[in-house]
Short mmCIF file of C-alpha atoms in Angstrom, two decimals:
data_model
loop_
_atom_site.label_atom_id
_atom_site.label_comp_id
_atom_site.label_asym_id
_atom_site.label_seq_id
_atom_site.Cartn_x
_atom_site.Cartn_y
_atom_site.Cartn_z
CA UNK A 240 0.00 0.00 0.00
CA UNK A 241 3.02 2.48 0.60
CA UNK A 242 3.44 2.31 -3.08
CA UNK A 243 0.32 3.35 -4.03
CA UNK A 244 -0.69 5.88 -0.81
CA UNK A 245 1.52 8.57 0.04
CA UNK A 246 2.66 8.31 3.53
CA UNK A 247 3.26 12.47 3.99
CA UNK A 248 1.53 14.26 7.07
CA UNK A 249 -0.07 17.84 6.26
CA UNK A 250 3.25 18.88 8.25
CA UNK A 251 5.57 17.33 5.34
CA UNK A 252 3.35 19.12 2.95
CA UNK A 253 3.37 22.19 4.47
CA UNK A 254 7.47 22.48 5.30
CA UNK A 255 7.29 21.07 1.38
CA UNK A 256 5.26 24.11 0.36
CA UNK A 257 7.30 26.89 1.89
CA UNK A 258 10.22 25.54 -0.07
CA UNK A 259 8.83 26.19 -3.18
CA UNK A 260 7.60 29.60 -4.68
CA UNK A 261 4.53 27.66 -6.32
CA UNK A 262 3.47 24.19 -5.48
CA UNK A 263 2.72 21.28 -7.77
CA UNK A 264 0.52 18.75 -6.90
CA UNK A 265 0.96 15.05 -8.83
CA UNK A 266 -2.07 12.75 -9.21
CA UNK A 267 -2.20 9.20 -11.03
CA UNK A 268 -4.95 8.19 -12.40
CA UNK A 269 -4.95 4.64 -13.46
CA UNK A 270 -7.57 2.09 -14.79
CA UNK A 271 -9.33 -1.38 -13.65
CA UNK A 272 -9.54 -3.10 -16.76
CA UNK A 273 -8.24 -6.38 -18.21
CA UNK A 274 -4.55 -6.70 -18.79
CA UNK A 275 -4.38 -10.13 -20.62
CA UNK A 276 -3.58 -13.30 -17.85
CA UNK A 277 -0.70 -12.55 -16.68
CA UNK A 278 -0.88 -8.58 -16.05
CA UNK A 279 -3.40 -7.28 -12.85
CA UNK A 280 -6.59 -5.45 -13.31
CA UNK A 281 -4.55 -2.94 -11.36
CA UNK A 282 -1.56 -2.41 -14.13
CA UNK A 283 -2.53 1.19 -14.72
CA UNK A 284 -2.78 2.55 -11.54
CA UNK A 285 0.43 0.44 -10.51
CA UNK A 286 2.13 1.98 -13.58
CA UNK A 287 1.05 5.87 -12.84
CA UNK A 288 2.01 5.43 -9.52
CA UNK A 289 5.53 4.06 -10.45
CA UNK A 290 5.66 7.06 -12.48
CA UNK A 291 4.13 9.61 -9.96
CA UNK A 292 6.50 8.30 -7.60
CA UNK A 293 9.68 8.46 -9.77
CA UNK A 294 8.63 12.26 -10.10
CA UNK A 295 7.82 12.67 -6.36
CA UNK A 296 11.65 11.53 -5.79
CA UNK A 297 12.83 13.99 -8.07
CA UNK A 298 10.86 17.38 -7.67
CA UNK A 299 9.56 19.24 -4.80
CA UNK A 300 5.75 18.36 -5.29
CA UNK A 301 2.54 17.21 -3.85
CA UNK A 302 2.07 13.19 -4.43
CA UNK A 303 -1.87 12.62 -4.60
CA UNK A 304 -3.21 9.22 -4.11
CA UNK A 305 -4.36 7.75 -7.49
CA UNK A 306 -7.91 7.30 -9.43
CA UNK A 307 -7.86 3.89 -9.60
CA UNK A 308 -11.31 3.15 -11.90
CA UNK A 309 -11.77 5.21 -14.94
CA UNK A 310 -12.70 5.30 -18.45
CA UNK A 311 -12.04 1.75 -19.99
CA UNK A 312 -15.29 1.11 -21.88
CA UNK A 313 -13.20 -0.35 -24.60
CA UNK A 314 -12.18 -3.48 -22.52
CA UNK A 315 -16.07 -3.80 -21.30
CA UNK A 316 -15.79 -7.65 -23.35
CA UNK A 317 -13.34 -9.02 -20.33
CA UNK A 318 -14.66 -9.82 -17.02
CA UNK A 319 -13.24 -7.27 -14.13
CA UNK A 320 -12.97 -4.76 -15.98
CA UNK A 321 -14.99 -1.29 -14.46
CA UNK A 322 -15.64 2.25 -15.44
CA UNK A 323 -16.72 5.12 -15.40
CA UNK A 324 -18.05 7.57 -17.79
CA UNK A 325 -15.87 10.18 -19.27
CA UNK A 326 -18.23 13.07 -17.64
CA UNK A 327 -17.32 11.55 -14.20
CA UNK A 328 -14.02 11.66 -14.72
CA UNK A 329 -14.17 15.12 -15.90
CA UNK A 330 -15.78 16.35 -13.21
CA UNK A 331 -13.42 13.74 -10.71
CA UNK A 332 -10.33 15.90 -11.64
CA UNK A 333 -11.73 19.39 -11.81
CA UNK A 334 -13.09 18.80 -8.52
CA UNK A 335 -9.28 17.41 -7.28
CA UNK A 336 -7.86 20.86 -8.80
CA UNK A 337 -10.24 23.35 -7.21
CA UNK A 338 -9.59 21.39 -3.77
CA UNK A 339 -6.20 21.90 -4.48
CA UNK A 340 -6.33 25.39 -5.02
CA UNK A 341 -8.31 26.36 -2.27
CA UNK A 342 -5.16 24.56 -0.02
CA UNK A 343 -2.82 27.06 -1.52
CA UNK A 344 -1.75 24.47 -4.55
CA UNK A 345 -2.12 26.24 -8.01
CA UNK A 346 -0.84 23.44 -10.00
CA UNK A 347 -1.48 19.87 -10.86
CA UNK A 348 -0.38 17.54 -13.16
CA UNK A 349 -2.14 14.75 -14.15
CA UNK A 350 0.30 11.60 -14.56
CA UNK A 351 -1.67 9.20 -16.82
CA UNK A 352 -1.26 5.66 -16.82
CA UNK A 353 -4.32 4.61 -19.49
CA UNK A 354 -4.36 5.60 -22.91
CA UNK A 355 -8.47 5.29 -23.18
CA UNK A 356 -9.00 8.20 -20.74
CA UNK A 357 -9.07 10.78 -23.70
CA UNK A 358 -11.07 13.60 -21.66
CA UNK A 359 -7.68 13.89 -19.33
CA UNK A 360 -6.90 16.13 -22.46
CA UNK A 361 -10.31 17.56 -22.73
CA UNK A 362 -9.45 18.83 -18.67
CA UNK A 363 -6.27 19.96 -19.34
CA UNK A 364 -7.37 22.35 -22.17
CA UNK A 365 -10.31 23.45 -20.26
CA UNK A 366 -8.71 24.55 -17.12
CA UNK A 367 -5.80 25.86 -19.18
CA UNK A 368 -7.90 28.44 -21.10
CA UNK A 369 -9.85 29.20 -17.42
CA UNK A 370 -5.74 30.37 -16.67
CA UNK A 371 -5.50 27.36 -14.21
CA UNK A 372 -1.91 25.75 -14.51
CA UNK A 373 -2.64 21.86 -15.43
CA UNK A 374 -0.64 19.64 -17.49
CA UNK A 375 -1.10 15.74 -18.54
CA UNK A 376 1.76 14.00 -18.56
CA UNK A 377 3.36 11.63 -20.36
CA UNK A 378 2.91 13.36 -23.69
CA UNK A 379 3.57 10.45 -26.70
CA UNK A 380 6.73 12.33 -26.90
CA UNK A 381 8.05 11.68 -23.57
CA UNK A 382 7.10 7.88 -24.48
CA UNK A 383 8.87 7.89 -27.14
CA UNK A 384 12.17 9.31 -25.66
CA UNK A 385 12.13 6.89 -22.65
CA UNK A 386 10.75 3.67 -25.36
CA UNK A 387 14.33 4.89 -26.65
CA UNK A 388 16.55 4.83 -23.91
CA UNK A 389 15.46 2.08 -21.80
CA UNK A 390 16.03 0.01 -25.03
CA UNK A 391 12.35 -0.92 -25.76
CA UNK A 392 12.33 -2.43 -29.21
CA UNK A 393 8.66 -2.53 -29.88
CA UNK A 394 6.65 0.78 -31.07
CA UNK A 395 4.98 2.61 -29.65
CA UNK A 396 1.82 2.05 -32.14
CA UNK A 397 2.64 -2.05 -31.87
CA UNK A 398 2.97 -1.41 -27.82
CA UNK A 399 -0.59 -0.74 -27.50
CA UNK A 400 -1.94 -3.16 -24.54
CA UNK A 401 -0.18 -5.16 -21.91
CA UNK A 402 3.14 -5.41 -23.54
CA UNK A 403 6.73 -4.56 -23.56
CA UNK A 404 6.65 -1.33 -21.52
CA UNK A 405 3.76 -2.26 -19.28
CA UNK A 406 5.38 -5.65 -18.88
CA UNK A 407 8.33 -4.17 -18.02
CA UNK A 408 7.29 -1.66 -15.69
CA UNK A 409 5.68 -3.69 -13.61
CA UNK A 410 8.81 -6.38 -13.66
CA UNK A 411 10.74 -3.15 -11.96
CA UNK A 412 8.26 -2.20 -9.58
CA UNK A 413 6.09 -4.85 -8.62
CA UNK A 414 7.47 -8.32 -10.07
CA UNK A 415 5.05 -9.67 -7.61
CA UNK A 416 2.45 -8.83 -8.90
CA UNK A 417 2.88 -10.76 -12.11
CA UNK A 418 1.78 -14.26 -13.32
CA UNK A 419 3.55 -16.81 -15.27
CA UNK A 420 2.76 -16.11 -19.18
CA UNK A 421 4.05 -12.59 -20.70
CA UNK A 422 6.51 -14.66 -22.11
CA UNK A 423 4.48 -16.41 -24.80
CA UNK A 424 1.54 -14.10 -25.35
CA UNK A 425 2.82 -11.73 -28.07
CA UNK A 426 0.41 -10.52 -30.52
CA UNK A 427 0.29 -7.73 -32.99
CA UNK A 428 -2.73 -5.97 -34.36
CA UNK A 429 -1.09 -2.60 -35.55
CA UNK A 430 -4.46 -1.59 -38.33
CA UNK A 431 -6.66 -0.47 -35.02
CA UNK A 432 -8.88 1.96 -36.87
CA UNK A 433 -12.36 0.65 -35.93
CA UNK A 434 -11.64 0.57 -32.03
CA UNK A 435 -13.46 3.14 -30.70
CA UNK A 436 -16.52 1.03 -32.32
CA UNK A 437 -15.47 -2.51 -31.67
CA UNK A 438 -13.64 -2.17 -28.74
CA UNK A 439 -10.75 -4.37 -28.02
CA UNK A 440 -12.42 -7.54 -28.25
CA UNK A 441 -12.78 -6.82 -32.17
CA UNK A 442 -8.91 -7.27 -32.68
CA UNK A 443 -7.79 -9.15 -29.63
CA UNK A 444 -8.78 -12.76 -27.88
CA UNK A 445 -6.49 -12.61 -25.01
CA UNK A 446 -6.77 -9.00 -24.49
CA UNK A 447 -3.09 -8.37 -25.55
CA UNK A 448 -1.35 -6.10 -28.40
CA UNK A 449 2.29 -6.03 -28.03
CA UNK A 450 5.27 -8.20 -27.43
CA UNK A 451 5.50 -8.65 -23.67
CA UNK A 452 8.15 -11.13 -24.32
CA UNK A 453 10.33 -8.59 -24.86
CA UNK A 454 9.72 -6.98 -21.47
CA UNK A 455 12.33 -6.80 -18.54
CA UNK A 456 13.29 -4.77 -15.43
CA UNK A 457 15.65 -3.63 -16.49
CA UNK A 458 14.00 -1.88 -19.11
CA UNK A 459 11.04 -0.61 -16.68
CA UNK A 460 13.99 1.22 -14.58
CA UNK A 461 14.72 3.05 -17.78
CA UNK A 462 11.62 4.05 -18.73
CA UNK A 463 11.16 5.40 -15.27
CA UNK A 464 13.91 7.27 -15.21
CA UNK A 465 13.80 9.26 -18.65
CA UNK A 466 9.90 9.66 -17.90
CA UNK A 467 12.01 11.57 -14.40
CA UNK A 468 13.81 13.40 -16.58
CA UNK A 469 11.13 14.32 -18.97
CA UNK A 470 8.90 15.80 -16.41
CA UNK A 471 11.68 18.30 -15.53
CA UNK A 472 10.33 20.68 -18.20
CA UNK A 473 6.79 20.27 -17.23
CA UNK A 474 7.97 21.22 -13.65
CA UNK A 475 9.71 24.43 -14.74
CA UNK A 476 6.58 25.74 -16.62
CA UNK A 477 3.96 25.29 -14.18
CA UNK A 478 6.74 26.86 -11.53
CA UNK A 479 7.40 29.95 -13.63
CA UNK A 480 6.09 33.22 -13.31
CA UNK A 481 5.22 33.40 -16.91
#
C-alpha cells in the first residue's frame, strides 16, 4: 500500500510548500480493466504510480493518491474490468484541482497511466484556457524518448496493450504482482482503426497487443527514469512566473 498511498503528514506538505515559490501537486490516475492473464486489473494505476512516484523523488511536489477506476469502456468484453463515464471523470479531476487550489496548490499535473482516458486532455485544455496551470503527462513524446533509452524495441503504435513497456514496468516495480505467461503471449494488431466502435475484443482474444516477451526490469527502470527526466520541463513551466 506504501506504493500506491503517500505516507506524507499535512506537516511534510506544508514544510514542502514553503520551499517552493509555487506548489505542484501530482495525481495518477490509473484504470481497472483487463490486462491479458498474466498482467493485474490494477496495471494502470500500478504503472502511474511508479511514475508519480519516480517524479515525487525527483521534484519538490505534492504526491496525490491515485484514481484507480476510470474510463475503460473499450475493454467492457473481459470480465473485471470497471468504469466510469468520461463526464465523471471530468468532473473527478476538476473537482481534485479546485480542492487543491483552495489549499494554496495552483498546479497539478495529471500523470496518466491509461491511454483510453481521452477527456484527461479535454481537462487539461479546459482549465488551461480558465488560466488554471494543469498539465497531462506523459505526452507520446516523452514515451517515445524513454521507449528509446530504456532500449524498448517494440513501437509505440505495436505497444498498444499489456506489452513490452507495461510488462516491463511492472517487472521493476512490482514483479510480484505478475503471473507466469508474458513470455508467450505476443500478438500484434497494428491496423486499429475501428476501435473506438469494436472495442478491443474486435482485434484481440487474449486482451493483448504487443510483445510482452520482450519486457524486462531492467527496461522498466529506464523508462522510469527518462519519464524523471522528462517531467523536468513540465515542472519548470507550471513553476514559472510566466
Amino acid at each position: 500500500m506504501s506504493d500506491l498511498v503517500p505516507a506524507d503528514t499535512t506537516e511534510d506538505v506544508r514544510t514542502r510548500g514553503a520551499g517552493v515559490s509555487r506548489q505542484v501537486a501530482v495525481l495518477p490516475v490509473g484504470s481497472f480493466e483487463q490486462h491479458g492473464a498474466y498482467l493485474p486489473l490494477a496495471t494502470d494505476t500500478l504503472v502511474a504510480c511508479a511514475v508519480a512516484r519516480e517524479i515525487a523523488g525527483a521534484y519538490p511536489v505534492h504526491l496525490l493518491p491515485p484514481v484507480t477506476i476510470s474510463c475503460s469502456h473499450e475493454h467492457a468484453a473481459w470480465p473485471g474490468t470497471v468504469s466510469i463515464s468520461s463526464v465523471t471523470l471530468h468532473a473527478v479531476v476538476r473537482d481534485i484541482a479546485a480542492s487543491l487550489r483552495r489549499s494554496g496548490i495552483d498546479a497539478l499535473v495529471v500523470v496518466n497511466g491509461h491511454g483510453g482516458n481521452y477527456v484527461l486532455g479535454n481537462v487539461v485544455q479546459e482549465s488551461s484556457a480558465r488560466g488554471e496551470r494543469m498539465a497531462l503527462f506523459p505526452a507520446a513524446e516523452d514515451w517515445e524518448a524513454a521507449r528509446e533509452r530504456a532500449g524498448v524495441v517494440t513501437s509505440l503504435l505495436t505497444d498498444m496493450h499489456a506489452g513490452e513497456i507495461e510488462t516491463s514496468i511492472l517487472l521493476h516495480a512490482h514483479p510480484e504482482m505478475l503471473r507466469p505467461g508474458y513470455e508467450t503471449s505476443d500478438f500484434v494488431a497494428d491496423d486499429r482503426r475501428h476501435l473506438l466502435t469494436l472495442g478491443m475484443s474486435g482485434y484481440t482474444d487474449s486482451g493483448v497487443i504487443g510483445r510482452p516477451s520482450l519486457g524486462s526490469a531492467e527496461k522498466g527502470k529506464g523508462l522510469l527514469a527518462s519519464l524523471a527526466d522528462s517531467f523536468g520541463a513540465y515542472f519548470s513551466m507550471l513553476t514559472s512566473d510566466a
